[in-house]
């Protein structure tokens, strides 16, 4: 009976990988948003709701929100998700094991961590919560593959460079689905994608004074 349960759990975790990869193949862009400390303290939703509405109207399909240990974060996200029912959100920057139960309870479609940690990943999988690991070296990529990950995040991608996949692909087969994150600008999205990355995370350089870079919509609606 226990083996059946474990098998079902693993299958569900695998299905979540399939769903994420399929979504990113459709649109290879993830927009990362962060909730300011001030907004968390005051439970001020308007600014983030405005940004998400703008992103959705621009055609963005994949949005992730950075995790915070602040006591109001859970309530903030719960309220936010109620405003956007039917939208699949991801959780970013997970580092604390205690966050996994909250992420699972909030029913995030996926989550991401900035690094590879076997114990952290094992706990996430036990909760049926997909947490895409941040990896930097070939050994970390291989550990993630051995664990069962078919999608990983190269982080920080800007330090490793656009040619990183080309440098490792001959010695590592089959390769997972690569997401590039960290220091990438909108104007560089196409060049990263053409170098083997399946998707790109854009965050810090996308929003200025609560306004979204107009080149984002231009890229989405490109011919």
PDB file of C-alpha atoms in Angstrom:
ATOM      1  CA  UNK A   1       0.000   0.000   0.000  1.00  0.00           C
ATOM      2  CA  UNK A   2       2.856   2.371   0.872  1.00  0.00           C
ATOM      3  CA  UNK A   3       4.571   1.692  -2.444  1.00  0.00           C
ATOM      4  CA  UNK A   4       1.409   2.564  -4.345  1.00  0.00           C
ATOM      5  CA  UNK A   5       1.146   5.854  -2.450  1.00  0.00           C
ATOM      6  CA  UNK A   6       4.753   6.739  -3.207  1.00  0.00           C
ATOM      7  CA  UNK A   7       4.258   5.848  -6.867  1.00  0.00           C
ATOM      8  CA  UNK A   8       1.146   8.036  -7.096  1.00  0.00           C
ATOM      9  CA  UNK A   9       2.972  10.899  -5.425  1.00  0.00           C
ATOM     10  CA  UNK A  10       5.897  10.632  -7.825  1.00  0.00           C
ATOM     11  CA  UNK A  11       3.549  10.504 -10.816  1.00  0.00           C
ATOM     12  CA  UNK A  12       1.808  13.681  -9.687  1.00  0.00           C
ATOM     13  CA  UNK A  13       5.177  15.407  -9.256  1.00  0.00           C
ATOM     14  CA  UNK A  14       6.126  14.254 -12.758  1.00  0.00           C
ATOM     15  CA  UNK A  15       2.850  15.554 -14.169  1.00  0.00           C
ATOM     16  CA  UNK A  16       3.575  18.985 -12.733  1.00  0.00           C
ATOM     17  CA  UNK A  17       6.883  19.002 -14.602  1.00  0.00           C
ATOM     18  CA  UNK A  18       5.061  18.105 -17.818  1.00  0.00           C
ATOM     19  CA  UNK A  19       2.568  20.923 -17.268  1.00  0.00           C
ATOM     20  CA  UNK A  20       5.291  23.488 -16.621  1.00  0.00           C
ATOM     21  CA  UNK A  21       7.372  22.439 -19.620  1.00  0.00           C
ATOM     22  CA  UNK A  22       4.288  22.499 -21.856  1.00  0.00           C
ATOM     23  CA  UNK A  23       3.402  26.003 -20.661  1.00  0.00           C
ATOM     24  CA  UNK A  24       6.937  27.253 -21.254  1.00  0.00           C
ATOM     25  CA  UNK A  25       7.132  25.710 -24.705  1.00  0.00           C
ATOM     26  CA  UNK A  26       3.975  27.689 -25.505  1.00  0.00           C
ATOM     27  CA  UNK A  27       5.501  30.912 -24.111  1.00  0.00           C
ATOM     28  CA  UNK A  28       9.148  30.735 -22.979  1.00  0.00           C
ATOM     29  CA  UNK A  29       9.007  33.599 -20.530  1.00  0.00           C
ATOM     30  CA  UNK A  30       8.468  33.799 -16.764  1.00  0.00           C
ATOM     31  CA  UNK A  31       7.936  37.176 -15.118  1.00  0.00           C
ATOM     32  CA  UNK A  32       9.167  37.415 -11.522  1.00  0.00           C
ATOM     33  CA  UNK A  33       7.448  39.856  -9.163  1.00  0.00           C
ATOM     34  CA  UNK A  34       8.475  40.767  -5.630  1.00  0.00           C
ATOM     35  CA  UNK A  35       6.242  42.158  -2.896  1.00  0.00           C
ATOM     36  CA  UNK A  36       7.852  45.070  -1.110  1.00  0.00           C
ATOM     37  CA  UNK A  37       8.269  44.966   2.654  1.00  0.00           C
ATOM     38  CA  UNK A  38       6.073  48.040   2.918  1.00  0.00           C
ATOM     39  CA  UNK A  39       3.240  46.426   0.981  1.00  0.00           C
ATOM     40  CA  UNK A  40       3.499  43.291   3.103  1.00  0.00           C
ATOM     41  CA  UNK A  41       3.414  45.293   6.306  1.00  0.00           C
ATOM     42  CA  UNK A  42       0.362  47.288   5.226  1.00  0.00           C
ATOM     43  CA  UNK A  43      -1.315  44.523   3.211  1.00  0.00           C
ATOM     44  CA  UNK A  44      -1.398  46.886   0.263  1.00  0.00           C
ATOM     45  CA  UNK A  45      -2.468  44.917  -2.803  1.00  0.00           C
ATOM     46  CA  UNK A  46      -3.268  47.567  -5.392  1.00  0.00           C
ATOM     47  CA  UNK A  47       0.191  47.964  -6.897  1.00  0.00           C
ATOM     48  CA  UNK A  48       0.751  44.240  -7.461  1.00  0.00           C
ATOM     49  CA  UNK A  49      -2.799  43.697  -8.737  1.00  0.00           C
ATOM     50  CA  UNK A  50      -2.229  46.522 -11.215  1.00  0.00           C
ATOM     51  CA  UNK A  51       1.034  44.974 -12.443  1.00  0.00           C
ATOM     52  CA  UNK A  52      -0.455  41.503 -12.792  1.00  0.00           C
ATOM     53  CA  UNK A  53      -3.416  42.862 -14.733  1.00  0.00           C
ATOM     54  CA  UNK A  54      -1.020  44.678 -17.044  1.00  0.00           C
ATOM     55  CA  UNK A  55       1.056  41.537 -17.544  1.00  0.00           C
ATOM     56  CA  UNK A  56      -1.998  39.420 -18.303  1.00  0.00           C
ATOM     57  CA  UNK A  57      -3.363  42.001 -20.738  1.00  0.00           C
ATOM     58  CA  UNK A  58       0.067  42.039 -22.424  1.00  0.00           C
ATOM     59  CA  UNK A  59      -0.213  38.293 -22.968  1.00  0.00           C
ATOM     60  CA  UNK A  60       2.024  36.967 -20.186  1.00  0.00           C
ATOM     61  CA  UNK A  61       1.096  33.428 -19.111  1.00  0.00           C
ATOM     62  CA  UNK A  62       3.746  32.555 -16.528  1.00  0.00           C
ATOM     63  CA  UNK A  63       4.062  34.686 -13.397  1.00  0.00           C
ATOM     64  CA  UNK A  64       5.976  33.853 -10.234  1.00  0.00           C
ATOM     65  CA  UNK A  65       6.040  35.738  -6.959  1.00  0.00           C
ATOM     66  CA  UNK A  66       9.048  35.761  -4.682  1.00  0.00           C
ATOM     67  CA  UNK A  67       8.722  34.004  -1.337  1.00  0.00           C
ATOM     68  CA  UNK A  68       9.065  36.054   1.842  1.00  0.00           C
ATOM     69  CA  UNK A  69       9.287  34.836   5.451  1.00  0.00           C
ATOM     70  CA  UNK A  70       7.113  37.792   6.486  1.00  0.00           C
ATOM     71  CA  UNK A  71       4.116  36.668   8.547  1.00  0.00           C
ATOM     72  CA  UNK A  72       1.704  38.447   6.175  1.00  0.00           C
ATOM     73  CA  UNK A  73       2.993  36.734   3.035  1.00  0.00           C
ATOM     74  CA  UNK A  74       0.635  33.739   3.220  1.00  0.00           C
ATOM     75  CA  UNK A  75      -2.453  35.933   3.623  1.00  0.00           C
ATOM     76  CA  UNK A  76      -1.213  38.317   0.927  1.00  0.00           C
ATOM     77  CA  UNK A  77      -0.797  35.524  -1.619  1.00  0.00           C
ATOM     78  CA  UNK A  78      -4.084  33.868  -0.682  1.00  0.00           C
ATOM     79  CA  UNK A  79      -5.924  37.130  -1.283  1.00  0.00           C
ATOM     80  CA  UNK A  80      -3.995  37.755  -4.494  1.00  0.00           C
ATOM     81  CA  UNK A  81      -4.835  34.319  -5.892  1.00  0.00           C
ATOM     82  CA  UNK A  82      -8.518  34.913  -5.148  1.00  0.00           C
ATOM     83  CA  UNK A  83      -8.320  37.978  -7.395  1.00  0.00           C
ATOM     84  CA  UNK A  84      -6.903  35.958 -10.285  1.00  0.00           C
ATOM     85  CA  UNK A  85      -8.678  32.624 -10.228  1.00  0.00           C
ATOM     86  CA  UNK A  86      -7.680  30.452 -13.135  1.00  0.00           C
ATOM     87  CA  UNK A  87      -4.193  31.969 -13.376  1.00  0.00           C
ATOM     88  CA  UNK A  88      -1.323  29.624 -12.570  1.00  0.00           C
ATOM     89  CA  UNK A  89       1.225  31.251 -10.300  1.00  0.00           C
ATOM     90  CA  UNK A  90       4.686  30.089  -9.325  1.00  0.00           C
ATOM     91  CA  UNK A  91       6.612  30.842  -6.140  1.00  0.00           C
ATOM     92  CA  UNK A  92      10.200  32.048  -6.453  1.00  0.00           C
ATOM     93  CA  UNK A  93      13.312  32.149  -4.276  1.00  0.00           C
ATOM     94  CA  UNK A  94      12.396  29.324  -1.907  1.00  0.00           C
ATOM     95  CA  UNK A  95      15.180  28.690   0.592  1.00  0.00           C
ATOM     96  CA  UNK A  96      13.488  27.644   3.833  1.00  0.00           C
ATOM     97  CA  UNK A  97      12.059  24.132   4.321  1.00  0.00           C
ATOM     98  CA  UNK A  98       9.241  25.670   6.377  1.00  0.00           C
ATOM     99  CA  UNK A  99       8.036  27.456   3.240  1.00  0.00           C
ATOM    100  CA  UNK A 100       7.189  24.213   1.465  1.00  0.00           C
ATOM    101  CA  UNK A 101       4.031  23.444   3.458  1.00  0.00           C
ATOM    102  CA  UNK A 102       2.758  26.981   2.840  1.00  0.00           C
ATOM    103  CA  UNK A 103       3.521  26.783  -0.872  1.00  0.00           C
ATOM    104  CA  UNK A 104       1.747  23.438  -1.101  1.00  0.00           C
ATOM    105  CA  UNK A 105      -1.270  24.737   0.831  1.00  0.00           C
ATOM    106  CA  UNK A 106      -1.507  27.733  -1.485  1.00  0.00           C
ATOM    107  CA  UNK A 107      -1.517  25.320  -4.455  1.00  0.00           C
ATOM    108  CA  UNK A 108       1.180  26.981  -6.489  1.00  0.00           C
ATOM    109  CA  UNK A 109       1.584  25.338  -9.872  1.00  0.00           C
ATOM    110  CA  UNK A 110       5.351  25.371  -9.470  1.00  0.00           C
ATOM    111  CA  UNK A 111       8.093  26.939  -7.406  1.00  0.00           C
ATOM    112  CA  UNK A 112      11.794  27.669  -7.810  1.00  0.00           C
ATOM    113  CA  UNK A 113      14.818  27.627  -5.544  1.00  0.00           C
ATOM    114  CA  UNK A 114      18.110  29.464  -6.145  1.00  0.00           C
ATOM    115  CA  UNK A 115      20.205  26.355  -5.443  1.00  0.00           C
ATOM    116  CA  UNK A 116      20.309  22.559  -5.410  1.00  0.00           C
ATOM    117  CA  UNK A 117      19.675  20.861  -2.061  1.00  0.00           C
ATOM    118  CA  UNK A 118      18.787  17.173  -1.887  1.00  0.00           C
ATOM    119  CA  UNK A 119      17.001  17.281   1.475  1.00  0.00           C
ATOM    120  CA  UNK A 120      14.962  20.316   0.438  1.00  0.00           C
ATOM    121  CA  UNK A 121      13.998  18.681  -2.862  1.00  0.00           C
ATOM    122  CA  UNK A 122      13.043  15.411  -1.162  1.00  0.00           C
ATOM    123  CA  UNK A 123      10.701  17.224   1.193  1.00  0.00           C
ATOM    124  CA  UNK A 124       9.142  19.126  -1.702  1.00  0.00           C
ATOM    125  CA  UNK A 125       8.542  15.952  -3.684  1.00  0.00           C
ATOM    126  CA  UNK A 126       6.981  14.260  -0.651  1.00  0.00           C
ATOM    127  CA  UNK A 127       4.503  17.154  -0.615  1.00  0.00           C
ATOM    128  CA  UNK A 128       3.882  16.777  -4.373  1.00  0.00           C
ATOM    129  CA  UNK A 129       5.280  20.273  -4.790  1.00  0.00           C
ATOM    130  CA  UNK A 130       7.455  20.896  -7.823  1.00  0.00           C
ATOM    131  CA  UNK A 131      10.417  23.115  -6.924  1.00  0.00           C
ATOM    132  CA  UNK A 132      12.671  23.750  -9.911  1.00  0.00           C
ATOM    133  CA  UNK A 133      16.225  23.801  -8.519  1.00  0.00           C
ATOM    134  CA  UNK A 134      18.771  26.456  -9.310  1.00  0.00           C
ATOM    135  CA  UNK A 135      21.914  24.774 -10.628  1.00  0.00           C
ATOM    136  CA  UNK A 136      25.317  26.150 -11.533  1.00  0.00           C
ATOM    137  CA  UNK A 137      27.735  23.312 -12.259  1.00  0.00           C
ATOM    138  CA  UNK A 138      27.512  20.153 -14.388  1.00  0.00           C
ATOM    139  CA  UNK A 139      27.630  18.062 -11.205  1.00  0.00           C
ATOM    140  CA  UNK A 140      24.588  19.889  -9.803  1.00  0.00           C
ATOM    141  CA  UNK A 141      22.743  19.438 -13.088  1.00  0.00           C
ATOM    142  CA  UNK A 142      23.488  15.716 -13.001  1.00  0.00           C
ATOM    143  CA  UNK A 143      22.333  15.418  -9.388  1.00  0.00           C
ATOM    144  CA  UNK A 144      19.058  17.104 -10.311  1.00  0.00           C
ATOM    145  CA  UNK A 145      18.606  14.757 -13.283  1.00  0.00           C
ATOM    146  CA  UNK A 146      19.320  11.713 -11.109  1.00  0.00           C
ATOM    147  CA  UNK A 147      16.692  12.943  -8.647  1.00  0.00           C
ATOM    148  CA  UNK A 148      14.106  13.014 -11.417  1.00  0.00           C
ATOM    149  CA  UNK A 149      14.123  16.638 -12.539  1.00  0.00           C
ATOM    150  CA  UNK A 150      13.555  17.172 -16.234  1.00  0.00           C
ATOM    151  CA  UNK A 151      13.534  20.951 -15.849  1.00  0.00           C
ATOM    152  CA  UNK A 152      16.210  22.978 -14.037  1.00  0.00           C
ATOM    153  CA  UNK A 153      17.071  26.643 -13.621  1.00  0.00           C
ATOM    154  CA  UNK A 154      20.544  27.874 -14.571  1.00  0.00           C
ATOM    155  CA  UNK A 155      21.340  30.507 -11.961  1.00  0.00           C
ATOM    156  CA  UNK A 156      22.851  33.029 -12.099  1.00  0.00           C
ATOM    157  CA  UNK A 157      22.722  32.685 -15.865  1.00  0.00           C
ATOM    158  CA  UNK A 158      24.419  36.002 -16.612  1.00  0.00           C
ATOM    159  CA  UNK A 159      27.612  34.781 -14.927  1.00  0.00           C
ATOM    160  CA  UNK A 160      27.685  31.492 -16.835  1.00  0.00           C
ATOM    161  CA  UNK A 161      26.831  33.110 -20.159  1.00  0.00           C
ATOM    162  CA  UNK A 162      24.701  32.278 -23.178  1.00  0.00           C
ATOM    163  CA  UNK A 163      27.089  29.595 -24.430  1.00  0.00           C
ATOM    164  CA  UNK A 164      27.023  27.497 -21.260  1.00  0.00           C
ATOM    165  CA  UNK A 165      24.726  24.810 -22.657  1.00  0.00           C
ATOM    166  CA  UNK A 166      26.925  24.429 -25.736  1.00  0.00           C
ATOM    167  CA  UNK A 167      29.923  23.900 -23.460  1.00  0.00           C
ATOM    168  CA  UNK A 168      28.339  21.027 -21.529  1.00  0.00           C
ATOM    169  CA  UNK A 169      25.953  19.352 -23.969  1.00  0.00           C
ATOM    170  CA  UNK A 170      28.452  16.934 -25.496  1.00  0.00           C
ATOM    171  CA  UNK A 171      29.373  15.493 -22.104  1.00  0.00           C
ATOM    172  CA  UNK A 172      25.803  15.425 -20.723  1.00  0.00           C
ATOM    173  CA  UNK A 173      23.000  13.605 -22.492  1.00  0.00           C
ATOM    174  CA  UNK A 174      20.096  13.778 -22.367  1.00  0.00           C
ATOM    175  CA  UNK A 175      19.885  17.370 -21.239  1.00  0.00           C
ATOM    176  CA  UNK A 176      16.979  18.672 -19.149  1.00  0.00           C
ATOM    177  CA  UNK A 177      14.764  21.620 -20.061  1.00  0.00           C
ATOM    178  CA  UNK A 178      16.822  24.682 -19.124  1.00  0.00           C
ATOM    179  CA  UNK A 179      15.409  27.896 -17.651  1.00  0.00           C
ATOM    180  CA  UNK A 180      17.836  30.819 -17.569  1.00  0.00           C
ATOM    181  CA  UNK A 181      17.493  33.236 -14.648  1.00  0.00           C
ATOM    182  CA  UNK A 182      19.520  36.051 -13.188  1.00  0.00           C
ATOM    183  CA  UNK A 183      20.627  39.256 -14.893  1.00  0.00           C
ATOM    184  CA  UNK A 184      18.870  38.792 -18.250  1.00  0.00           C
ATOM    185  CA  UNK A 185      17.330  41.761 -20.060  1.00  0.00           C
ATOM    186  CA  UNK A 186      14.330  41.746 -22.384  1.00  0.00           C
ATOM    187  CA  UNK A 187      16.445  42.752 -25.370  1.00  0.00           C
ATOM    188  CA  UNK A 188      18.540  39.602 -24.884  1.00  0.00           C
ATOM    189  CA  UNK A 189      15.690  37.054 -24.637  1.00  0.00           C
ATOM    190  CA  UNK A 190      15.917  35.839 -28.225  1.00  0.00           C
ATOM    191  CA  UNK A 191      19.675  35.342 -28.118  1.00  0.00           C
ATOM    192  CA  UNK A 192      19.386  33.230 -24.948  1.00  0.00           C
ATOM    193  CA  UNK A 193      16.604  31.132 -26.452  1.00  0.00           C
ATOM    194  CA  UNK A 194      18.612  30.575 -29.638  1.00  0.00           C
ATOM    195  CA  UNK A 195      21.462  29.182 -27.521  1.00  0.00           C
ATOM    196  CA  UNK A 196      19.451  26.276 -26.174  1.00  0.00           C
ATOM    197  CA  UNK A 197      17.553  27.671 -23.204  1.00  0.00           C
ATOM    198  CA  UNK A 198      13.913  26.635 -23.122  1.00  0.00           C
ATOM    199  CA  UNK A 199      12.691  29.618 -21.109  1.00  0.00           C
ATOM    200  CA  UNK A 200      13.860  32.861 -19.524  1.00  0.00           C
ATOM    201  CA  UNK A 201      13.042  34.528 -16.200  1.00  0.00           C
ATOM    202  CA  UNK A 202      12.760  38.317 -16.319  1.00  0.00           C
ATOM    203  CA  UNK A 203      12.263  40.402 -13.208  1.00  0.00           C
ATOM    204  CA  UNK A 204      14.306  43.300 -11.932  1.00  0.00           C
ATOM    205  CA  UNK A 205      14.793  45.041 -15.298  1.00  0.00           C
ATOM    206  CA  UNK A 206      11.190  44.613 -16.428  1.00  0.00           C
ATOM    207  CA  UNK A 207       9.443  47.103 -14.128  1.00  0.00           C
ATOM    208  CA  UNK A 208      10.409  50.724 -13.522  1.00  0.00           C
ATOM    209  CA  UNK A 209       8.344  53.039 -11.302  1.00  0.00           C
ATOM    210  CA  UNK A 210       5.457  50.539 -11.361  1.00  0.00           C
ATOM    211  CA  UNK A 211       5.434  50.596 -15.164  1.00  0.00           C
ATOM    212  CA  UNK A 212       6.176  47.605 -17.379  1.00  0.00           C
ATOM    213  CA  UNK A 213       8.814  47.950 -20.066  1.00  0.00           C
ATOM    214  CA  UNK A 214       6.861  48.499 -23.325  1.00  0.00           C
ATOM    215  CA  UNK A 215       9.294  46.255 -25.185  1.00  0.00           C
ATOM    216  CA  UNK A 216       7.783  43.270 -23.340  1.00  0.00           C
ATOM    217  CA  UNK A 217       4.489  43.467 -25.222  1.00  0.00           C
ATOM    218  CA  UNK A 218       6.413  44.021 -28.444  1.00  0.00           C
ATOM    219  CA  UNK A 219       8.380  40.827 -27.825  1.00  0.00           C
ATOM    220  CA  UNK A 220       5.215  38.825 -27.006  1.00  0.00           C
ATOM    221  CA  UNK A 221       3.463  40.005 -30.161  1.00  0.00           C
ATOM    222  CA  UNK A 222       6.501  39.523 -32.382  1.00  0.00           C
ATOM    223  CA  UNK A 223       5.925  37.886 -35.771  1.00  0.00           C
TER     224      UNK A 223
END
